[in-house]
C-alpha positions as CSV (number, residue, x, y, z in Angstrom):
1,M,-9.7,-11.9,31.6
2,E,-10.3,-9.7,28.5
3,Q,-13.0,-10.4,26.4
4,E,-12.4,-10.6,22.7
5,A,-14.2,-8.9,20.4
6,V,-17.1,-10.1,18.2
7,P,-15.5,-9.8,14.0
8,A,-16.7,-6.4,12.4
9,M,-15.4,-8.1,9.6
10,V,-18.2,-9.8,7.3
11,I,-17.9,-12.6,4.5
12,T,-20.0,-11.3,1.6
13,G,-19.3,-13.5,-1.1
14,A,-17.1,-16.9,-1.9
15,F,-16.4,-19.3,-5.2
16,L,-13.3,-21.1,-6.3
17,A,-11.5,-20.4,-9.0
18,D,-8.3,-22.2,-11.3
19,Y,-6.1,-19.2,-9.5
20,A,-6.8,-16.3,-7.5
21,E,-4.5,-14.0,-5.8
22,V,-4.7,-9.9,-4.2
23,R,-2.4,-7.6,-5.9
24,G,-2.9,-3.9,-4.5
25,E,-5.9,-4.7,-3.1
26,K,-7.7,-5.9,-6.2
27,L,-9.4,-9.7,-6.5
28,Y,-7.2,-11.1,-9.4
29,C,-8.4,-14.7,-10.2
30,E,-8.6,-17.1,-13.4
31,G,-11.4,-19.6,-14.4
32,G,-13.6,-18.4,-11.2
33,A,-17.3,-19.5,-10.2
34,W,-16.7,-22.9,-10.5
35,S,-19.9,-24.9,-10.6
36,D,-19.1,-28.8,-11.0
37,V,-15.8,-30.8,-10.6
38,S,-14.5,-34.2,-11.5
39,R,-11.8,-36.4,-10.5
40,P,-8.8,-36.3,-10.8
41,W,-9.3,-32.6,-8.1
42,P,-8.2,-29.9,-10.1
43,D,-6.0,-27.5,-7.7
44,A,-8.8,-24.7,-7.0
45,Y,-8.1,-21.0,-5.1
46,L,-11.1,-19.9,-2.7
47,A,-11.9,-16.3,-3.2
48,L,-13.6,-14.7,-0.3
49,L,-15.3,-11.0,-1.0
50,L,-15.2,-9.1,2.4
51,D,-16.9,-6.6,3.6
52,T,-14.1,-4.7,6.1
53,G,-13.7,-1.7,8.2
54,P,-10.1,0.2,9.2
55,D,-10.3,-1.6,12.7
56,D,-9.9,-5.1,10.5
57,V,-6.5,-4.0,9.7
58,G,-3.5,-5.8,11.8
59,R,-6.7,-8.2,13.8
60,T,-6.4,-12.1,12.9
61,Y,-10.1,-13.9,12.4
62,Q,-10.5,-17.8,12.5
63,L,-12.0,-18.6,9.2
64,V,-14.4,-21.9,9.6
65,I,-15.8,-23.7,6.3
66,G,-18.5,-26.2,6.0
67,V,-19.5,-28.6,3.8
68,T,-23.0,-29.9,3.4
69,G,-23.3,-32.9,1.4
70,P,-26.2,-34.5,-0.6
71,D,-27.6,-36.8,2.2
72,G,-28.1,-33.4,3.9
73,E,-25.0,-34.4,6.8
74,Q,-22.9,-31.3,7.6
75,R,-19.6,-31.4,8.9
76,D,-16.8,-28.9,9.6
77,Y,-14.1,-29.4,6.7
78,A,-11.4,-26.8,7.3
79,S,-10.5,-23.9,9.7
80,G,-7.6,-21.3,9.7
81,M,-6.3,-18.2,11.0
82,M,-7.2,-15.4,8.5
83,P,-5.0,-12.3,9.2
84,I,-6.1,-9.4,7.7
85,R,-3.2,-7.2,6.0
86,Q,-4.3,-4.4,4.7
87,R,-7.4,-2.8,3.7
88,A,-8.4,-4.8,1.0
89,M,-12.0,-6.3,0.7
90,V,-11.1,-9.8,-0.8
91,A,-8.9,-12.7,0.3
92,T,-8.0,-16.1,-1.5
93,M,-6.1,-19.4,-0.2
94,P,-5.3,-22.5,-1.9
95,F,-8.0,-24.7,-1.6
96,P,-7.5,-29.0,-1.7
97,I,-10.7,-30.5,-2.2
98,P,-12.0,-32.9,0.2
99,P,-11.1,-36.1,-1.2
100,D,-13.7,-38.3,0.5
101,L,-16.4,-36.4,-1.6
102,G,-18.7,-38.7,-3.9
103,A,-21.2,-37.9,-6.4
104,G,-23.5,-35.2,-6.0
105,R,-24.7,-31.4,-5.0
106,Y,-21.9,-30.2,-2.2
107,G,-22.6,-26.4,0.0
108,F,-20.1,-24.8,1.4
109,Q,-20.4,-22.4,3.9
110,C,-17.6,-19.7,4.8
111,R,-17.8,-18.0,8.1
112,L,-16.0,-16.5,11.2
113,I,-16.1,-18.0,14.4
114,G,-17.6,-15.2,16.9
115,Q,-19.8,-13.9,14.4
116,D,-23.6,-15.0,14.3
117,R,-24.3,-13.8,10.2
118,A,-24.9,-15.7,7.8
119,P,-21.7,-17.5,6.1
120,A,-21.3,-16.9,2.5
121,V,-21.9,-20.0,0.7
122,F,-21.1,-21.4,-2.9
123,G,-22.3,-25.1,-4.5
124,L,-20.4,-27.5,-6.1
125,H,-21.8,-30.3,-8.3
126,V,-18.8,-33.1,-8.0
127,Y,-19.2,-35.7,-10.8
């Protein structure tokens, strides 16, 4: 059985925005770098800053987003496949805010399966 290579790409940063997309290998966002949110949850996009190499194009990585709550409990919130179609140094995706979040400070961690590097993190205060 052939062993899958460890991801070379690194997620170096992550933040939430009102809207974000990649055009021409550049990040375009509106209302970026949220620090707090309140109900009803607004639409959100996750913007990821990536350190990619030429070997990453055409590969697909599994992205996992974890969340740590005010009580210190950590859980995986979302997981999905992230295909790398071009050598853009950014990626974006819709980000539904977890419906069960109560008031307090939360930390989100974005990591790639198979990679032991520190995840990219961002915080969000829920009111």
